mmCIF file with all atom_site columns, C-alpha atoms in Angstrom:
data_model
loop_
_atom_site.group_PDB
_atom_site.id
_atom_site.type_symbol
_atom_site.label_atom_id
_atom_site.label_alt_id
_atom_site.label_comp_id
_atom_site.label_asym_id
_atom_site.label_entity_id
_atom_site.label_seq_id
_atom_site.pdbx_PDB_ins_code
_atom_site.Cartn_x
_atom_site.Cartn_y
_atom_site.Cartn_z
_atom_site.occupancy
_atom_site.B_iso_or_equiv
_atom_site.pdbx_formal_charge
_atom_site.auth_seq_id
_atom_site.auth_comp_id
_atom_site.auth_asym_id
_atom_site.auth_atom_id
_atom_site.pdbx_PDB_model_num
ATOM 1   C CA . MET A 1 1   ? -155.907 88.295 -56.033 1.00 50.00 ? 1   MET A CA 1
ATOM 2   C CA . GLU A 1 2   ? -155.733 90.985 -53.497 1.00 69.00 ? 2   GLU A CA 1
ATOM 3   C CA . GLY A 1 3   ? -154.937 89.415 -49.649 1.00 79.00 ? 3   GLY A CA 1
ATOM 4   C CA . LEU A 1 4   ? -157.746 89.132 -47.453 1.00 88.00 ? 4   LEU A CA 1
ATOM 5   C CA . LYS A 1 5   ? -158.727 91.545 -45.203 1.00 94.00 ? 5   LYS A CA 1
ATOM 6   C CA . VAL A 1 6   ? -160.350 90.940 -41.804 1.00 96.00 ? 6   VAL A CA 1
ATOM 7   C CA . GLU A 1 7   ? -161.823 94.029 -39.861 1.00 97.00 ? 7   GLU A CA 1
ATOM 8   C CA . GLN A 1 8   ? -162.662 93.523 -36.005 1.00 98.00 ? 8   GLN A CA 1
ATOM 9   C CA . TRP A 1 9   ? -166.442 94.698 -35.826 1.00 98.00 ? 9   TRP A CA 1
ATOM 10  C CA . PRO A 1 10  ? -168.959 95.212 -33.608 1.00 98.00 ? 10  PRO A CA 1
ATOM 11  C CA . ILE A 1 11  ? -171.561 92.649 -33.196 1.00 97.00 ? 11  ILE A CA 1
ATOM 12  C CA . ASP A 1 12  ? -174.375 95.320 -33.203 1.00 96.00 ? 12  ASP A CA 1
ATOM 13  C CA . ARG A 1 13  ? -173.337 96.246 -36.325 1.00 97.00 ? 13  ARG A CA 1
ATOM 14  C CA . LEU A 1 14  ? -174.105 92.739 -38.216 1.00 98.00 ? 14  LEU A CA 1
ATOM 15  C CA . THR A 1 15  ? -177.558 91.853 -39.115 1.00 97.00 ? 15  THR A CA 1
ATOM 16  C CA . PRO A 1 16  ? -178.361 88.066 -39.371 1.00 95.00 ? 16  PRO A CA 1
ATOM 17  C CA . TYR A 1 17  ? -180.380 87.134 -42.567 1.00 93.00 ? 17  TYR A CA 1
ATOM 18  C CA . ALA A 1 18  ? -183.753 86.483 -41.668 1.00 93.00 ? 18  ALA A CA 1
ATOM 19  C CA . ARG A 1 19  ? -184.114 83.401 -44.161 1.00 91.00 ? 19  ARG A CA 1
ATOM 20  C CA . ASN A 1 20  ? -181.114 82.020 -42.622 1.00 88.00 ? 20  ASN A CA 1
ATOM 21  C CA . PRO A 1 21  ? -182.176 77.930 -43.447 1.00 87.00 ? 21  PRO A CA 1
ATOM 22  C CA . ARG A 1 22  ? -179.778 76.732 -40.491 1.00 87.00 ? 22  ARG A CA 1
ATOM 23  C CA . ARG A 1 23  ? -180.952 75.580 -37.168 1.00 88.00 ? 23  ARG A CA 1
ATOM 24  C CA . ASN A 1 24  ? -178.141 77.178 -34.940 1.00 87.00 ? 24  ASN A CA 1
ATOM 25  C CA . ASP A 1 25  ? -179.940 77.118 -31.613 1.00 91.00 ? 25  ASP A CA 1
ATOM 26  C CA . GLU A 1 26  ? -178.475 73.991 -30.761 1.00 93.00 ? 26  GLU A CA 1
ATOM 27  C CA . ALA A 1 27  ? -175.585 74.291 -31.468 1.00 93.00 ? 27  ALA A CA 1
ATOM 28  C CA . VAL A 1 28  ? -174.445 77.670 -29.936 1.00 97.00 ? 28  VAL A CA 1
ATOM 29  C CA . PRO A 1 29  ? -173.470 76.411 -25.895 1.00 96.00 ? 29  PRO A CA 1
ATOM 30  C CA . LYS A 1 30  ? -170.716 73.627 -28.675 1.00 95.00 ? 30  LYS A CA 1
ATOM 31  C CA . MET A 1 31  ? -169.446 76.391 -30.610 1.00 96.00 ? 31  MET A CA 1
ATOM 32  C CA . ALA A 1 32  ? -169.100 78.914 -27.859 1.00 97.00 ? 32  ALA A CA 1
ATOM 33  C CA . SER A 1 33  ? -167.138 76.061 -26.210 1.00 96.00 ? 33  SER A CA 1
ATOM 34  C CA . LEU A 1 34  ? -165.174 76.019 -29.557 1.00 96.00 ? 34  LEU A CA 1
ATOM 35  C CA . ILE A 1 35  ? -164.527 79.662 -29.637 1.00 97.00 ? 35  ILE A CA 1
ATOM 36  C CA . LYS A 1 36  ? -162.923 79.572 -25.873 1.00 96.00 ? 36  LYS A CA 1
ATOM 37  C CA . GLU A 1 37  ? -160.850 76.795 -26.589 1.00 95.00 ? 37  GLU A CA 1
ATOM 38  C CA . PHE A 1 38  ? -159.410 77.716 -29.848 1.00 95.00 ? 38  PHE A CA 1
ATOM 39  C CA . GLY A 1 39  ? -160.295 81.586 -30.272 1.00 96.00 ? 39  GLY A CA 1
ATOM 40  C CA . PHE A 1 40  ? -162.376 82.926 -32.816 1.00 96.00 ? 40  PHE A CA 1
ATOM 41  C CA . LYS A 1 41  ? -160.020 82.332 -36.507 1.00 95.00 ? 41  LYS A CA 1
ATOM 42  C CA . VAL A 1 42  ? -163.188 81.911 -38.712 1.00 96.00 ? 42  VAL A CA 1
ATOM 43  C CA . PRO A 1 43  ? -164.640 85.110 -39.543 1.00 97.00 ? 43  PRO A CA 1
ATOM 44  C CA . VAL A 1 44  ? -168.173 85.911 -40.728 1.00 98.00 ? 44  VAL A CA 1
ATOM 45  C CA . VAL A 1 45  ? -168.343 87.071 -43.857 1.00 97.00 ? 45  VAL A CA 1
ATOM 46  C CA . ALA A 1 46  ? -170.739 90.178 -44.626 1.00 98.00 ? 46  ALA A CA 1
ATOM 47  C CA . ARG A 1 47  ? -171.359 93.114 -46.546 1.00 97.00 ? 47  ARG A CA 1
ATOM 48  C CA . SER A 1 48  ? -170.732 96.791 -45.811 1.00 97.00 ? 48  SER A CA 1
ATOM 49  C CA . ASP A 1 49  ? -173.993 97.200 -45.127 1.00 97.00 ? 49  ASP A CA 1
ATOM 50  C CA . GLY A 1 50  ? -173.806 94.639 -42.038 1.00 98.00 ? 50  GLY A CA 1
ATOM 51  C CA . SER A 1 51  ? -175.800 91.542 -43.631 1.00 97.00 ? 51  SER A CA 1
ATOM 52  C CA . VAL A 1 52  ? -174.231 88.142 -42.582 1.00 97.00 ? 52  VAL A CA 1
ATOM 53  C CA . VAL A 1 53  ? -173.494 86.138 -45.236 1.00 97.00 ? 53  VAL A CA 1
ATOM 54  C CA . ASP A 1 54  ? -171.463 83.035 -43.311 1.00 96.00 ? 54  ASP A CA 1
ATOM 55  C CA . GLY A 1 55  ? -171.056 82.635 -39.925 1.00 96.00 ? 55  GLY A CA 1
ATOM 56  C CA . HIS A 1 56  ? -174.275 82.714 -38.065 1.00 95.00 ? 56  HIS A CA 1
ATOM 57  C CA . LEU A 1 57  ? -173.526 80.084 -36.236 1.00 96.00 ? 57  LEU A CA 1
ATOM 58  C CA . ARG A 1 58  ? -170.364 81.474 -34.522 1.00 97.00 ? 58  ARG A CA 1
ATOM 59  C CA . LEU A 1 59  ? -171.884 85.232 -34.252 1.00 97.00 ? 59  LEU A CA 1
ATOM 60  C CA . MET A 1 60  ? -174.523 83.924 -32.048 1.00 97.00 ? 60  MET A CA 1
ATOM 61  C CA . ALA A 1 61  ? -171.829 81.749 -30.222 1.00 98.00 ? 61  ALA A CA 1
ATOM 62  C CA . ALA A 1 62  ? -169.863 85.106 -29.883 1.00 98.00 ? 62  ALA A CA 1
ATOM 63  C CA . ARG A 1 63  ? -173.397 86.765 -28.636 1.00 97.00 ? 63  ARG A CA 1
ATOM 64  C CA . HIS A 1 64  ? -173.424 84.116 -26.359 1.00 97.00 ? 64  HIS A CA 1
ATOM 65  C CA . LEU A 1 65  ? -170.266 84.795 -24.729 1.00 98.00 ? 65  LEU A CA 1
ATOM 66  C CA . GLY A 1 66  ? -170.415 88.514 -24.403 1.00 97.00 ? 66  GLY A CA 1
ATOM 67  C CA . MET A 1 67  ? -167.635 89.224 -26.940 1.00 98.00 ? 67  MET A CA 1
ATOM 68  C CA . GLU A 1 68  ? -168.079 92.963 -28.072 1.00 97.00 ? 68  GLU A CA 1
ATOM 69  C CA . THR A 1 69  ? -166.366 92.416 -31.432 1.00 98.00 ? 69  THR A CA 1
ATOM 70  C CA . VAL A 1 70  ? -165.651 89.388 -33.959 1.00 98.00 ? 70  VAL A CA 1
ATOM 71  C CA . PRO A 1 71  ? -163.521 89.361 -37.035 1.00 98.00 ? 71  PRO A CA 1
ATOM 72  C CA . VAL A 1 72  ? -165.271 89.951 -40.327 1.00 98.00 ? 72  VAL A CA 1
ATOM 73  C CA . VAL A 1 73  ? -164.702 89.604 -43.586 1.00 97.00 ? 73  VAL A CA 1
ATOM 74  C CA . LEU A 1 74  ? -166.491 91.783 -47.166 1.00 97.00 ? 74  LEU A CA 1
ATOM 75  C CA . ALA A 1 75  ? -167.951 90.399 -49.949 1.00 96.00 ? 75  ALA A CA 1
ATOM 76  C CA . ASP A 1 76  ? -169.808 93.047 -51.418 1.00 96.00 ? 76  ASP A CA 1
ATOM 77  C CA . GLU A 1 77  ? -168.137 91.928 -54.715 1.00 95.00 ? 77  GLU A CA 1
ATOM 78  C CA . TRP A 1 78  ? -170.957 89.505 -55.011 1.00 96.00 ? 78  TRP A CA 1
ATOM 79  C CA . THR A 1 79  ? -173.954 89.872 -56.906 1.00 96.00 ? 79  THR A CA 1
ATOM 80  C CA . GLU A 1 80  ? -176.831 88.826 -54.325 1.00 95.00 ? 80  GLU A CA 1
ATOM 81  C CA . ALA A 1 81  ? -177.599 85.494 -56.438 1.00 97.00 ? 81  ALA A CA 1
ATOM 82  C CA . GLN A 1 82  ? -173.570 85.084 -55.613 1.00 97.00 ? 82  GLN A CA 1
ATOM 83  C CA . VAL A 1 83  ? -174.082 85.677 -51.698 1.00 96.00 ? 83  VAL A CA 1
ATOM 84  C CA . LYS A 1 84  ? -177.329 83.431 -52.110 1.00 95.00 ? 84  LYS A CA 1
ATOM 85  C CA . ALA A 1 85  ? -175.714 80.329 -53.689 1.00 95.00 ? 85  ALA A CA 1
ATOM 86  C CA . PHE A 1 86  ? -172.643 80.958 -51.637 1.00 95.00 ? 86  PHE A CA 1
ATOM 87  C CA . ARG A 1 87  ? -174.354 80.869 -48.261 1.00 93.00 ? 87  ARG A CA 1
ATOM 88  C CA . ILE A 1 88  ? -175.712 77.328 -49.359 1.00 93.00 ? 88  ILE A CA 1
ATOM 89  C CA . ALA A 1 89  ? -172.198 75.911 -50.431 1.00 94.00 ? 89  ALA A CA 1
ATOM 90  C CA . VAL A 1 90  ? -170.412 76.700 -47.844 1.00 92.00 ? 90  VAL A CA 1
ATOM 91  C CA . ASN A 1 91  ? -172.677 75.051 -45.536 1.00 88.00 ? 91  ASN A CA 1
ATOM 92  C CA . LYS A 1 92  ? -172.912 72.284 -47.845 1.00 89.00 ? 92  LYS A CA 1
ATOM 93  C CA . SER A 1 93  ? -169.817 71.804 -48.239 1.00 89.00 ? 93  SER A CA 1
ATOM 94  C CA . ALA A 1 94  ? -169.056 69.736 -45.489 1.00 81.00 ? 94  ALA A CA 1
ATOM 95  C CA . GLU A 1 95  ? -171.141 67.162 -46.781 1.00 86.00 ? 95  GLU A CA 1
ATOM 96  C CA . LEU A 1 96  ? -168.858 66.876 -49.593 1.00 89.00 ? 96  LEU A CA 1
ATOM 97  C CA . ALA A 1 97  ? -166.258 64.693 -48.114 1.00 90.00 ? 97  ALA A CA 1
ATOM 98  C CA . GLU A 1 98  ? -166.315 60.662 -46.198 1.00 91.00 ? 98  GLU A CA 1
ATOM 99  C CA . TRP A 1 99  ? -164.587 60.233 -42.977 1.00 92.00 ? 99  TRP A CA 1
ATOM 100 C CA . ASP A 1 100 ? -161.620 58.252 -43.393 1.00 94.00 ? 100 ASP A CA 1
ATOM 101 C CA . ILE A 1 101 ? -162.917 56.384 -40.079 1.00 96.00 ? 101 ILE A CA 1
ATOM 102 C CA . SER A 1 102 ? -159.213 54.239 -39.809 1.00 96.00 ? 102 SER A CA 1
ATOM 103 C CA . LEU A 1 103 ? -157.305 57.883 -39.751 1.00 97.00 ? 103 LEU A CA 1
ATOM 104 C CA . LEU A 1 104 ? -160.504 59.640 -37.706 1.00 95.00 ? 104 LEU A CA 1
ATOM 105 C CA . ALA A 1 105 ? -159.741 56.637 -34.711 1.00 95.00 ? 105 ALA A CA 1
ATOM 106 C CA . LEU A 1 106 ? -155.797 57.571 -35.024 1.00 96.00 ? 106 LEU A CA 1
ATOM 107 C CA . GLU A 1 107 ? -156.541 61.123 -34.645 1.00 96.00 ? 107 GLU A CA 1
ATOM 108 C CA . ILE A 1 108 ? -158.794 60.772 -31.790 1.00 95.00 ? 108 ILE A CA 1
ATOM 109 C CA . GLU A 1 109 ? -156.350 58.399 -30.101 1.00 95.00 ? 109 GLU A CA 1
ATOM 110 C CA . ASP A 1 110 ? -153.478 60.917 -30.072 1.00 96.00 ? 110 ASP A CA 1
ATOM 111 C CA . LEU A 1 111 ? -156.481 63.901 -28.468 1.00 95.00 ? 111 LEU A CA 1
ATOM 112 C CA . LYS A 1 112 ? -156.707 61.236 -25.886 1.00 94.00 ? 112 LYS A CA 1
ATOM 113 C CA . GLU A 1 113 ? -153.271 60.567 -25.194 1.00 95.00 ? 113 GLU A CA 1
ATOM 114 C CA . LEU A 1 114 ? -152.734 64.275 -24.948 1.00 96.00 ? 114 LEU A CA 1
ATOM 115 C CA . ASP A 1 115 ? -155.685 64.577 -22.630 1.00 93.00 ? 115 ASP A CA 1
ATOM 116 C CA . PHE A 1 116 ? -157.759 66.457 -24.865 1.00 94.00 ? 116 PHE A CA 1
ATOM 117 C CA . ASP A 1 117 ? -160.901 67.358 -24.041 1.00 90.00 ? 117 ASP A CA 1
ATOM 118 C CA . LEU A 1 118 ? -163.105 65.416 -26.518 1.00 89.00 ? 118 LEU A CA 1
ATOM 119 C CA . GLU A 1 119 ? -166.422 67.325 -25.497 1.00 84.00 ? 119 GLU A CA 1
ATOM 120 C CA . LEU A 1 120 ? -165.261 69.798 -27.375 1.00 77.00 ? 120 LEU A CA 1
#
């Protein structure tokens, strides 16, 4: 398995998927706040023609912040079916696991004690 190659691309080189079933508009300000706090650490997944496979919300937030470039990882080796399946799978993956509420509460308490802005 080769290492992951991350490239910096101009935002205007990327084309969002027109049939993206995720409604991201309301989440853009929150994602922009997260990018400001932590940086752009999760690359956009795209094909070399610029079509976005994953990362539409991050891309919208980057535009909102006035960023000129974003990190990109290419997925040119995937078939069209794999691209479509990945779009759905990666967005559904957060729903696969459940929270351990008692451990989550401990983490949130730690963040409070560290005076971290929980609105993020």
